[in-house]
Structures are given as structure tokens and as C-alpha cells.
Amino acid sequence: MIIYEMKKPIECYDTDCVGVTGDNIAYTQYFYIKGVSDDSISYTLHLRFADGSVNSITPDNAVPDGEGTEIRWIVKKNDIFKHGYFELQIEGRNKFGLVFQTEIVRLYADESLPVEDREYANPNSETVRLRDEAYAALEEMKKQQAQIEENVEKIKQTDLDNKADKATTLAGYGITDGENIGNKVAEKNKITDEDANYPSIGYLHDYYYDYGEVDEALSGKLDNTSGAVTTDNIASKAVTNEKIANGAITAFKIANGAVSGSNIAQYQISTNHLQNGAVTTDKLADEVKTGISSKYDSSNVETGSGTLTPYTTSADIVKSADFTYQRVGRVVTVNVNIVFNAGTKSQVMFINLPYVCKNTVNPRELCVSNSRVSRIWAINKNNTTLSIFSDSSLSYADGETLAYTLSYLIS
């Protein structure tokens, strides 16, 4: 038995702490730790042998007696890795972690005690851990070797010595869908297949304008805009009597400002043109009439839509009220659609017509709802108020609609 005062060994009943000896393959060794008497502590024996191998063992029994704890270790075959002296240290832990470690003592295992057969793994053995690490390293080496072989194959595939020699055709490089020279044409009369033939640079140069040639050609043309016909144009005969007589200057161009009052005022169209009949009153009158008759003055027409807002006294009986309108000049035509809630009213009033009424009297007219009930609508002049009324109170059904059209002056 080896006796400890807490961490420090103080007595050993066997000389040089030799305790793992004898002819038995299982030998009992006792340790007693004074001052530690806690049954919540678990113990582990750590053994280090002369060859550097390490083993950790759970003792067979640990019994506290109030003054200390007695630990019993029955030595087994798998506990000893090598004969001879070895070091031993006792460690105590609880659920919170390490409690203490004793100082190291030396014990001796003679050759009469069998050692572990290394062919079989001891889960506590450091040797087993080292063996697993060796196996893992071997597997990693195998993977690296496979990667090296793969890289070597890729290098071989990219080696220029393995490539096709340069040839007079693209097929020498494995390209089978290259340009077919036989389909290239340099003249229009050489085209035999419009889907397969394609132009050469010479063909493009001969039959297509480049941007410089287009700019040069356009620079000599007159724009169809105001100011394009100038005194210089007339003086240089860019605008001649024949061109005017043949319709080169028409009411359409006049309407678009290509020939404007400013052109005439600046003598771009002079009295000479009028005197020699190139531009006559009849020609201008006919051209202008024809051009204007086909015009649509969109600035004088307006369409739109909106929502009528009922007076507070009428709000409870109106479910919805909306309208669409079209204004042509001074007259606006409004298509009104009103949906009623159930109730009784003698007059329903709205605001927000699209324009203020400028009639000399309040316009009014008879209309009929979808329930065939007669109503009268009226618009207050100088206002946007629309009224629906009858001589006496009338009942409206839920969902009853009133749709009609009204027209009035706005200026």
C-alpha cells in the first residue's frame, strides 16, 4: 500500500514502491489518500512506461472512511504495456472538474506479469491513439497520391507534344465546323443560296454605303422643317419653279412649317413665283383646304372621368355616383351613372361636375331610372352642382340606378 497525505506520498510498505510483482496475472495494489473523504469524487490511475506509452485505468474500488479514501487496483493483463519500472499518478475529479492530482510514484512490473497483446486495442491506450493517427495519415497520403496522379494526367493532356500538328485546314486542330470559303461571294450574281452564301469585304464595299457616304449624300438634301427653304436654296435653284409647280411645295409642307410666312416675308417665295404661275391662288387655296379638311384639332377636344360628391343631406341615399365626359369646344357632354341605397328623398344634390355651367338658364331634363321611375335633373348655372328631384318624395330601392346624358355650355 502507498499512503498519500493529500497529493504527497508519505509511506510505502514495499521497498522502492515495488507492488506489481508476483506470479499471478492479477495482482492487487492499494492506495490510501488521507484528508480526502468525498464519495462524489471519481479516480483515475495514469501509467507511463519506459517506452513512452501511456495508459489510463479506472480503479476497481474507491471507499471513503471519514478520514481518507482507500483505492484498490487489481492489476490486469491489459493494464501493463511494458515490463520494468513505470510511473503512476492518481487523479481525482468531480462534476465541477479536476479536484487534485497526486505526485508521481514509481512502481515495478516484473516479467512474470503478462503485458497487453498490442494486436487488440485498449480504448484507454495512447498507443492505440497513435496507431489511429498513423492510419489517418496513411489515408490522407492515399488521397494526395490520387490527386497527384490526376494532376499528372491533366498535364499530359495539355502537353503541346500531344497536340495535332499545324495543318492547312482547321481539321488539323480538331475543328470541323469552321468557315466554308466556298460560300463567300464578292458579287451579287454569284449568290446561289441566300441562306448559305455570305458577303466578302469587297462585296460590302461595293454594294453598301458606309456611314461617311450616307452623311455626304444627306448633306445635300433639304429638311422637311421650317427654314429649310431659304433664299440661298432658291438662288442656287435648289427650289425652282418646276419643283413648286410639280407639288414639291404643298399645303402639307406649309401646314408643317416647311414653307412658312417667314419664308415668304424673306422673299424665299417671291412675287416672281406668283407672277409666273408657279404658285397660284387656286393652287394654294386647294392645297390648304385639302390639308385642313383632313386635320384633327386635338387641342380642342378633351375626354375624362370622375366621381360626383353628394351633399351631406344626400349622402345616406347614394351608394355611388361617377361620370365620363367629352368636351368639344365650348360644349361638354357628361354621361352620369348613379346607384342608390334604399330610402326616400325628394331631392338629391351633387357637386364636382367637370366644368362650371355657363348656360343663360339652368338646364334641366326628364330622365327615367332602371325601375322606370321618372326624375328631373338640373344644373345650376355658374356652378358645378347637379340636382335630381321630383315633385314629391320618392322611394329608392337598394341598387336602383339612374343613367343619363346631359350637355351644357362651359363658356
CSV table of C-alpha atoms in Angstrom, one decimal:
chain,number,residue,atom,x,y,z
A,1,MET,CA,0.0,0.0,0.0
A,2,ILE,CA,1.1,3.5,-0.8
A,3,ILE,CA,-0.2,6.2,1.6
A,4,TYR,CA,-0.6,9.8,0.5
A,5,GLU,CA,-1.1,13.0,2.5
A,6,MET,CA,-3.4,14.6,0.0
A,7,LYS,CA,-1.1,14.9,-3.0
A,8,LYS,CA,2.2,13.8,-1.4
A,9,PRO,CA,3.1,10.1,-0.9
A,10,ILE,CA,4.4,9.7,2.7
A,11,GLU,CA,4.7,5.9,3.2
A,12,CYS,CA,5.2,2.7,1.1
A,13,TYR,CA,5.1,-0.7,2.6
A,14,ASP,CA,7.0,-2.3,-0.2
A,15,THR,CA,10.6,-1.4,-0.9
A,16,ASP,CA,11.0,1.1,-3.8
A,17,CYS,CA,7.2,1.1,-4.1
A,18,VAL,CA,7.5,-2.2,-5.9
A,19,GLY,CA,4.0,-3.6,-5.9
A,20,VAL,CA,3.1,-5.0,-9.3
A,21,THR,CA,5.0,-8.3,-9.0
A,22,GLY,CA,4.4,-11.9,-8.5
A,23,ASP,CA,3.4,-15.0,-10.4
A,24,ASN,CA,-0.3,-14.1,-10.6
A,25,ILE,CA,-1.6,-12.3,-13.7
A,26,ALA,CA,-3.9,-10.3,-11.5
A,27,TYR,CA,-2.3,-8.5,-8.6
A,28,THR,CA,-4.0,-6.1,-6.1
A,29,GLN,CA,-2.4,-2.8,-5.3
A,30,TYR,CA,-3.8,-0.4,-2.6
A,31,PHE,CA,-3.5,3.3,-2.2
A,32,TYR,CA,-4.7,5.4,0.7
A,33,ILE,CA,-5.2,9.2,0.4
A,34,LYS,CA,-5.5,11.0,3.7
A,35,GLY,CA,-7.7,14.1,4.1
A,36,VAL,CA,-9.9,13.2,1.1
A,37,SER,CA,-13.1,11.5,2.1
A,38,ASP,CA,-15.7,12.6,-0.6
A,39,ASP,CA,-17.8,9.9,-2.3
A,40,SER,CA,-18.6,12.3,-5.2
A,41,ILE,CA,-15.0,12.1,-6.5
A,42,SER,CA,-14.1,9.6,-9.2
A,43,TYR,CA,-10.5,8.5,-9.6
A,44,THR,CA,-8.2,7.6,-12.5
A,45,LEU,CA,-4.8,6.0,-12.4
A,46,HIS,CA,-2.3,7.3,-15.1
A,47,LEU,CA,0.6,5.0,-16.0
A,48,ARG,CA,3.6,6.0,-18.2
A,49,PHE,CA,6.0,3.2,-19.2
A,50,ALA,CA,9.7,3.3,-20.2
A,51,ASP,CA,9.0,3.2,-23.9
A,52,GLY,CA,6.8,6.4,-23.6
A,53,SER,CA,3.5,4.6,-23.9
A,54,VAL,CA,0.7,5.8,-21.6
A,55,ASN,CA,-2.3,4.0,-20.1
A,56,SER,CA,-5.2,5.4,-18.0
A,57,ILE,CA,-7.1,3.0,-15.7
A,58,THR,CA,-10.2,3.3,-13.6
A,59,PRO,CA,-9.5,1.6,-10.2
A,60,ASP,CA,-11.7,-1.3,-9.1
A,61,ASN,CA,-12.8,0.3,-5.9
A,62,ALA,CA,-12.6,3.6,-4.0
A,63,VAL,CA,-14.0,3.7,-0.5
A,64,PRO,CA,-14.0,6.8,1.8
A,65,ASP,CA,-13.9,6.1,5.5
A,66,GLY,CA,-14.3,9.6,7.0
A,67,GLU,CA,-10.5,10.3,7.3
A,68,GLY,CA,-9.5,9.4,3.8
A,69,THR,CA,-10.2,7.2,0.8
A,70,GLU,CA,-8.8,3.7,0.1
A,71,ILE,CA,-8.3,2.9,-3.6
A,72,ARG,CA,-7.9,-0.7,-4.8
A,73,TRP,CA,-6.4,-1.6,-8.2
A,74,ILE,CA,-6.4,-5.2,-9.4
A,75,VAL,CA,-3.7,-5.3,-12.0
A,76,LYS,CA,-4.8,-7.0,-15.2
A,77,LYS,CA,-3.1,-8.0,-18.4
A,78,ASN,CA,-4.3,-5.0,-20.4
A,79,ASP,CA,-3.1,-2.6,-17.8
A,80,ILE,CA,0.6,-3.2,-18.3
A,81,PHE,CA,2.3,-2.2,-21.6
A,82,LYS,CA,5.9,-2.9,-20.8
A,83,HIS,CA,7.9,-4.8,-18.1
A,84,GLY,CA,10.1,-2.8,-15.8
A,85,TYR,CA,9.7,0.4,-13.9
A,86,PHE,CA,6.8,2.7,-14.7
A,87,GLU,CA,5.4,5.9,-13.3
A,88,LEU,CA,1.9,6.2,-11.7
A,89,GLN,CA,-0.2,9.3,-10.8
A,90,ILE,CA,-3.7,9.4,-9.2
A,91,GLU,CA,-6.2,12.0,-10.4
A,92,GLY,CA,-9.5,12.9,-8.7
A,93,ARG,CA,-12.4,14.7,-10.4
A,94,ASN,CA,-16.0,15.6,-9.6
A,95,LYS,CA,-18.8,17.1,-11.7
A,96,PHE,CA,-17.2,20.5,-11.5
A,97,GLY,CA,-13.8,19.4,-12.8
A,98,LEU,CA,-10.4,18.5,-11.5
A,99,VAL,CA,-10.1,18.2,-7.7
A,100,PHE,CA,-6.5,17.1,-7.3
A,101,GLN,CA,-3.5,15.1,-8.7
A,102,THR,CA,-1.0,13.2,-6.6
A,103,GLU,CA,2.7,13.4,-7.1
A,104,ILE,CA,4.2,10.7,-9.3
A,105,VAL,CA,5.5,7.4,-7.8
A,106,ARG,CA,7.5,4.6,-9.4
A,107,LEU,CA,6.3,1.0,-9.4
A,108,TYR,CA,7.8,-2.1,-11.0
A,109,ALA,CA,6.2,-4.8,-13.1
A,110,ASP,CA,8.4,-7.9,-13.4
A,111,GLU,CA,8.3,-10.3,-16.3
A,112,SER,CA,6.1,-12.7,-14.6
A,113,LEU,CA,3.2,-10.3,-15.3
A,114,PRO,CA,1.9,-10.7,-18.8
A,115,VAL,CA,1.7,-7.5,-20.8
A,116,GLU,CA,-1.1,-6.3,-23.2
A,117,ASP,CA,-1.2,-8.0,-26.7
A,118,ARG,CA,-0.9,-4.9,-28.9
A,119,GLU,CA,-2.9,-6.6,-31.6
A,120,TYR,CA,-6.0,-5.8,-29.6
A,121,ALA,CA,-7.0,-2.2,-28.9
A,122,ASN,CA,-7.2,-0.9,-25.3
A,123,PRO,CA,-9.6,2.1,-25.5
A,124,ASN,CA,-7.5,3.9,-22.9
A,125,SER,CA,-4.2,3.3,-24.5
A,126,GLU,CA,-2.2,6.2,-26.0
A,127,THR,CA,-0.6,3.6,-28.3
A,128,VAL,CA,-4.0,3.0,-29.8
A,129,ARG,CA,-4.4,6.7,-30.4
A,130,LEU,CA,-1.0,6.9,-32.1
A,131,ARG,CA,-2.0,3.9,-34.3
A,132,ASP,CA,-5.3,5.6,-35.3
A,133,GLU,CA,-3.3,8.7,-36.2
A,134,ALA,CA,-1.0,6.7,-38.3
A,135,TYR,CA,-3.9,5.1,-40.1
A,136,ALA,CA,-5.5,8.5,-40.7
A,137,ALA,CA,-2.1,9.8,-42.1
A,138,LEU,CA,-1.9,6.8,-44.4
A,139,GLU,CA,-5.5,7.5,-45.8
A,140,GLU,CA,-4.5,11.2,-46.3
A,141,MET,CA,-1.4,10.1,-48.2
A,142,LYS,CA,-3.5,7.8,-50.4
A,143,LYS,CA,-5.8,10.8,-51.3
A,144,GLN,CA,-2.9,13.0,-52.0
A,145,GLN,CA,-1.4,10.3,-54.3
A,146,ALA,CA,-4.7,10.0,-56.2
A,147,GLN,CA,-4.7,13.8,-56.6
A,148,ILE,CA,-1.1,13.8,-57.9
A,149,GLU,CA,-2.0,11.1,-60.4
A,150,GLU,CA,-5.0,13.1,-61.6
A,151,ASN,CA,-2.9,16.2,-62.0
A,152,VAL,CA,-0.3,14.3,-64.0
A,153,GLU,CA,-3.0,13.1,-66.4
A,154,LYS,CA,-4.2,16.7,-66.8
A,155,ILE,CA,-0.6,17.9,-67.6
A,156,LYS,CA,-0.3,15.1,-70.1
A,157,GLN,CA,-3.5,16.2,-71.8
A,158,THR,CA,-2.3,19.9,-72.1
A,159,ASP,CA,1.2,18.9,-73.3
A,160,LEU,CA,1.9,20.5,-76.7
A,161,ASP,CA,3.7,17.4,-77.8
A,162,ASN,CA,0.3,15.6,-77.8
A,163,LYS,CA,-1.5,18.2,-79.9
A,164,ALA,CA,-2.2,18.0,-83.6
A,165,ASP,CA,0.4,19.4,-85.9
A,166,LYS,CA,-0.5,22.7,-87.7
A,167,ALA,CA,-2.2,21.9,-91.0
A,168,THR,CA,-3.6,23.8,-93.9
A,169,THR,CA,-7.2,23.3,-92.7
A,170,LEU,CA,-8.9,23.7,-89.3
A,171,ALA,CA,-9.4,20.0,-89.2
A,172,GLY,CA,-5.8,19.7,-88.1
A,173,TYR,CA,-6.8,21.1,-84.8
A,174,GLY,CA,-10.0,19.1,-84.5
A,175,ILE,CA,-12.3,22.0,-85.7
A,176,THR,CA,-14.8,20.6,-88.2
A,177,ASP,CA,-17.3,23.5,-88.3
A,178,GLY,CA,-15.1,26.4,-89.5
A,179,GLU,CA,-15.6,28.8,-92.3
A,180,ASN,CA,-16.7,27.4,-95.6
A,181,ILE,CA,-14.8,29.6,-98.1
A,182,GLY,CA,-16.9,28.2,-101.0
A,183,ASN,CA,-20.0,30.1,-99.7
A,184,LYS,CA,-18.3,33.5,-99.7
A,185,VAL,CA,-19.3,35.8,-102.6
A,186,ALA,CA,-18.0,39.1,-103.9
A,187,GLU,CA,-20.7,39.9,-106.5
A,188,LYS,CA,-24.5,39.8,-106.4
A,189,ASN,CA,-24.7,37.5,-109.5
A,190,LYS,CA,-22.6,34.9,-107.6
A,191,ILE,CA,-25.3,34.3,-105.0
A,192,THR,CA,-26.6,30.8,-105.3
A,193,ASP,CA,-28.1,30.2,-101.8
A,194,GLU,CA,-29.3,33.2,-99.8
A,195,ASP,CA,-29.2,31.2,-96.6
A,196,ALA,CA,-25.7,29.8,-97.1
A,197,ASN,CA,-23.8,32.5,-99.0
A,198,TYR,CA,-22.3,35.4,-97.1
A,199,PRO,CA,-20.6,38.6,-98.4
A,200,SER,CA,-16.9,39.3,-98.6
A,201,ILE,CA,-15.4,42.7,-97.5
A,202,GLY,CA,-15.3,43.6,-101.2
A,203,TYR,CA,-19.0,42.8,-101.6
A,204,LEU,CA,-19.9,45.1,-98.7
A,205,HIS,CA,-17.7,47.9,-100.0
A,206,ASP,CA,-19.3,47.7,-103.5
A,207,TYR,CA,-23.0,47.3,-102.6
A,208,TYR,CA,-23.4,49.1,-99.2
A,209,TYR,CA,-22.9,52.7,-98.2
A,210,ASP,CA,-20.7,53.3,-95.2
A,211,TYR,CA,-21.7,56.0,-92.7
A,212,GLY,CA,-19.4,58.6,-94.4
A,213,GLU,CA,-21.1,58.1,-97.7
A,214,VAL,CA,-24.6,58.3,-96.2
A,215,ASP,CA,-23.7,61.6,-94.4
A,216,GLU,CA,-22.3,63.0,-97.6
A,217,ALA,CA,-25.5,62.1,-99.6
A,218,LEU,CA,-27.8,63.5,-96.9
A,219,SER,CA,-25.9,66.7,-96.6
A,220,GLY,CA,-27.2,67.9,-100.0
A,221,LYS,CA,-30.8,67.2,-99.1
A,222,LEU,CA,-33.4,69.7,-97.8
A,223,ASP,CA,-35.0,69.0,-94.4
A,224,ASN,CA,-38.9,69.0,-94.3
A,225,THR,CA,-38.8,71.6,-91.5
A,226,SER,CA,-39.3,75.3,-91.0
A,227,GLY,CA,-36.4,77.3,-92.5
A,228,ALA,CA,-35.2,74.5,-94.8
A,229,VAL,CA,-36.4,76.5,-97.9
A,230,THR,CA,-34.2,79.6,-97.8
A,231,THR,CA,-33.2,82.4,-100.2
A,232,ASP,CA,-29.9,80.6,-100.8
A,233,ASN,CA,-31.8,77.5,-101.8
A,234,ILE,CA,-33.8,79.5,-104.3
A,235,ALA,CA,-30.8,81.4,-105.6
A,236,SER,CA,-28.9,78.2,-106.2
A,237,LYS,CA,-32.1,76.7,-107.8
A,238,ALA,CA,-32.4,74.1,-105.1
A,239,VAL,CA,-36.0,75.3,-105.1
A,240,THR,CA,-37.2,76.0,-108.6
A,241,ASN,CA,-40.5,77.0,-110.3
A,242,GLU,CA,-40.7,73.5,-111.7
A,243,LYS,CA,-40.4,71.9,-108.2
A,244,ILE,CA,-43.2,74.2,-106.9
A,245,ALA,CA,-45.4,73.6,-109.9
A,246,ASN,CA,-44.9,69.8,-109.6
A,247,GLY,CA,-46.0,69.8,-106.0
A,248,ALA,CA,-42.6,69.9,-104.3
A,249,ILE,CA,-44.0,72.6,-102.1
A,250,THR,CA,-47.6,71.6,-101.0
A,251,ALA,CA,-50.1,72.6,-98.4
A,252,PHE,CA,-48.9,69.7,-96.3
A,253,LYS,CA,-45.4,71.2,-96.1
A,254,ILE,CA,-46.9,74.6,-95.5
A,255,ALA,CA,-49.0,73.2,-92.6
A,256,ASN,CA,-45.9,71.6,-91.1
A,257,GLY,CA,-44.0,74.9,-91.3
A,258,ALA,CA,-41.6,73.8,-94.1
A,259,VAL,CA,-42.8,76.8,-96.1
A,260,SER,CA,-44.0,79.4,-93.7
A,261,GLY,CA,-44.9,83.1,-93.6
A,262,SER,CA,-41.4,83.9,-92.6
A,263,ASN,CA,-40.2,82.2,-95.9
A,264,ILE,CA,-42.4,84.4,-97.9
A,265,ALA,CA,-41.6,87.5,-95.9
A,266,GLN,CA,-37.9,86.9,-96.5
A,267,TYR,CA,-38.6,86.6,-100.3
A,268,GLN,CA,-37.9,82.8,-100.3
A,269,ILE,CA,-41.2,82.6,-102.2
A,270,SER,CA,-41.3,85.9,-104.1
A,271,THR,CA,-43.7,87.7,-106.4
A,272,ASN,CA,-41.9,86.2,-109.3
A,273,HIS,CA,-43.1,82.8,-108.3
A,274,LEU,CA,-46.6,84.1,-108.1
A,275,GLN,CA,-46.4,86.1,-111.4
A,276,ASN,CA,-45.1,83.2,-113.4
A,277,GLY,CA,-47.8,80.9,-112.1
A,278,ALA,CA,-45.6,78.6,-110.2
A,279,VAL,CA,-47.5,79.4,-107.0
A,280,THR,CA,-51.1,80.5,-107.7
A,281,THR,CA,-54.0,81.5,-105.5
A,282,ASP,CA,-56.0,78.5,-106.7
A,283,LYS,CA,-53.2,76.1,-106.0
A,284,LEU,CA,-52.6,77.4,-102.5
A,285,ALA,CA,-56.4,77.5,-101.7
A,286,ASP,CA,-57.0,74.0,-102.9
A,287,GLU,CA,-53.9,72.6,-101.2
A,288,VAL,CA,-54.7,74.4,-97.9
A,289,LYS,CA,-58.4,73.3,-98.0
A,290,THR,CA,-57.4,69.7,-98.7
A,291,GLY,CA,-54.8,69.7,-95.9
A,292,ILE,CA,-57.0,71.4,-93.3
A,293,SER,CA,-60.0,69.2,-94.0
A,294,SER,CA,-58.0,66.1,-93.1
A,295,LYS,CA,-56.7,67.6,-89.8
A,296,TYR,CA,-58.0,66.9,-86.4
A,297,ASP,CA,-57.5,69.7,-83.8
A,298,SER,CA,-56.8,67.6,-80.7
A,299,SER,CA,-56.2,70.7,-78.6
A,300,ASN,CA,-59.9,71.5,-78.8
A,301,VAL,CA,-61.1,68.1,-77.6
A,302,GLU,CA,-60.9,66.6,-74.1
A,303,THR,CA,-62.2,63.4,-72.5
A,304,GLY,CA,-62.1,62.2,-68.9
A,305,SER,CA,-63.9,60.7,-66.0
A,306,GLY,CA,-64.6,61.5,-62.3
A,307,THR,CA,-66.8,61.0,-59.3
A,308,LEU,CA,-69.7,63.1,-58.1
A,309,THR,CA,-69.8,64.0,-54.5
A,310,PRO,CA,-73.2,64.0,-52.8
A,311,TYR,CA,-74.3,66.8,-50.4
A,312,THR,CA,-74.3,65.7,-46.7
A,313,THR,CA,-78.0,65.7,-46.8
A,314,SER,CA,-78.0,63.2,-49.7
A,315,ALA,CA,-75.0,61.1,-48.7
A,316,ASP,CA,-77.1,58.4,-47.0
A,317,ILE,CA,-79.1,57.5,-50.1
A,318,VAL,CA,-76.2,57.4,-52.6
A,319,LYS,CA,-74.2,54.2,-53.0
A,320,SER,CA,-72.0,55.6,-55.8
A,321,ALA,CA,-72.0,58.3,-58.4
A,322,ASP,CA,-69.5,58.6,-61.3
A,323,PHE,CA,-69.3,60.0,-64.8
A,324,THR,CA,-67.4,60.2,-68.0
A,325,TYR,CA,-67.3,63.3,-70.2
A,326,GLN,CA,-66.1,64.7,-73.6
A,327,ARG,CA,-65.6,68.4,-74.3
A,328,VAL,CA,-65.6,69.7,-77.8
A,329,GLY,CA,-65.0,73.4,-78.0
A,330,ARG,CA,-67.5,75.2,-75.7
A,331,VAL,CA,-69.8,72.2,-75.2
A,332,VAL,CA,-69.3,69.4,-72.7
A,333,THR,CA,-71.3,66.2,-72.7
A,334,VAL,CA,-71.5,64.2,-69.4
A,335,ASN,CA,-72.6,60.6,-69.0
A,336,VAL,CA,-73.8,60.1,-65.4
A,337,ASN,CA,-74.3,56.8,-63.6
A,338,ILE,CA,-75.8,56.9,-60.1
A,339,VAL,CA,-76.5,53.9,-57.8
A,340,PHE,CA,-78.9,54.4,-54.8
A,341,ASN,CA,-79.3,52.9,-51.4
A,342,ALA,CA,-82.8,52.1,-50.2
A,343,GLY,CA,-84.6,55.2,-48.9
A,344,THR,CA,-86.8,58.2,-49.6
A,345,LYS,CA,-85.8,61.6,-50.8
A,346,SER,CA,-87.5,64.4,-52.8
A,347,GLN,CA,-84.1,65.9,-53.9
A,348,VAL,CA,-80.6,64.5,-54.2
A,349,MET,CA,-77.8,67.0,-54.9
A,350,PHE,CA,-74.2,66.5,-56.1
A,351,ILE,CA,-71.1,68.7,-56.8
A,352,ASN,CA,-68.0,68.2,-58.8
A,353,LEU,CA,-69.3,68.3,-62.4
A,354,PRO,CA,-66.2,68.5,-64.7
A,355,TYR,CA,-66.9,72.1,-65.8
A,356,VAL,CA,-68.9,75.2,-64.5
A,357,CYS,CA,-72.2,75.6,-66.3
A,358,LYS,CA,-72.4,78.8,-68.4
A,359,ASN,CA,-75.9,78.4,-69.8
A,360,THR,CA,-78.1,81.5,-69.5
A,361,VAL,CA,-80.7,79.5,-67.7
A,362,ASN,CA,-80.5,76.4,-65.6
A,363,PRO,CA,-80.6,73.4,-68.0
A,364,ARG,CA,-83.0,70.6,-66.9
A,365,GLU,CA,-84.5,67.5,-68.5
A,366,LEU,CA,-86.6,64.4,-67.6
A,367,CYS,CA,-84.9,61.1,-67.1
A,368,VAL,CA,-86.0,57.6,-66.0
A,369,SER,CA,-84.3,55.1,-63.7
A,370,ASN,CA,-84.0,51.4,-64.2
A,371,SER,CA,-87.1,51.0,-62.1
A,372,ARG,CA,-89.0,53.1,-64.6
A,373,VAL,CA,-89.4,56.0,-62.2
A,374,SER,CA,-89.4,59.5,-63.7
A,375,ARG,CA,-86.8,62.0,-62.3
A,376,ILE,CA,-85.8,65.5,-63.3
A,377,TRP,CA,-82.1,66.6,-63.4
A,378,ALA,CA,-81.0,70.2,-63.3
A,379,ILE,CA,-77.7,72.0,-63.3
A,380,ASN,CA,-77.2,75.3,-61.5
A,381,LYS,CA,-75.8,77.9,-63.9
A,382,ASN,CA,-72.4,79.4,-62.9
A,383,ASN,CA,-71.8,76.3,-60.7
A,384,THR,CA,-70.9,72.6,-60.8
A,385,THR,CA,-74.0,71.5,-58.8
A,386,LEU,CA,-76.2,68.7,-60.2
A,387,SER,CA,-79.7,68.1,-58.7
A,388,ILE,CA,-82.0,65.1,-59.1
A,389,PHE,CA,-85.6,65.9,-57.9
A,390,SER,CA,-89.3,65.2,-58.3
A,391,ASP,CA,-92.5,67.0,-57.2
A,392,SER,CA,-92.9,64.7,-54.2
A,393,SER,CA,-90.7,62.4,-52.2
A,394,LEU,CA,-90.0,59.1,-53.9
A,395,SER,CA,-88.7,55.9,-52.6
A,396,TYR,CA,-85.5,54.4,-54.0
A,397,ALA,CA,-84.8,50.7,-54.0
A,398,ASP,CA,-81.4,49.4,-53.0
A,399,GLY,CA,-79.2,49.2,-56.1
A,400,GLU,CA,-81.6,51.3,-58.2
A,401,THR,CA,-79.6,53.0,-60.9
A,402,LEU,CA,-80.1,56.3,-62.8
A,403,ALA,CA,-78.0,56.6,-66.0
A,404,TYR,CA,-78.4,59.5,-68.4
A,405,THR,CA,-76.6,62.1,-70.6
A,406,LEU,CA,-76.5,65.8,-70.1
A,407,SER,CA,-74.9,68.6,-72.2
A,408,TYR,CA,-74.2,72.2,-71.4
A,409,LEU,CA,-72.0,75.2,-72.3
A,410,ILE,CA,-68.9,75.9,-70.4
A,411,SER,CA,-68.0,79.3,-71.8
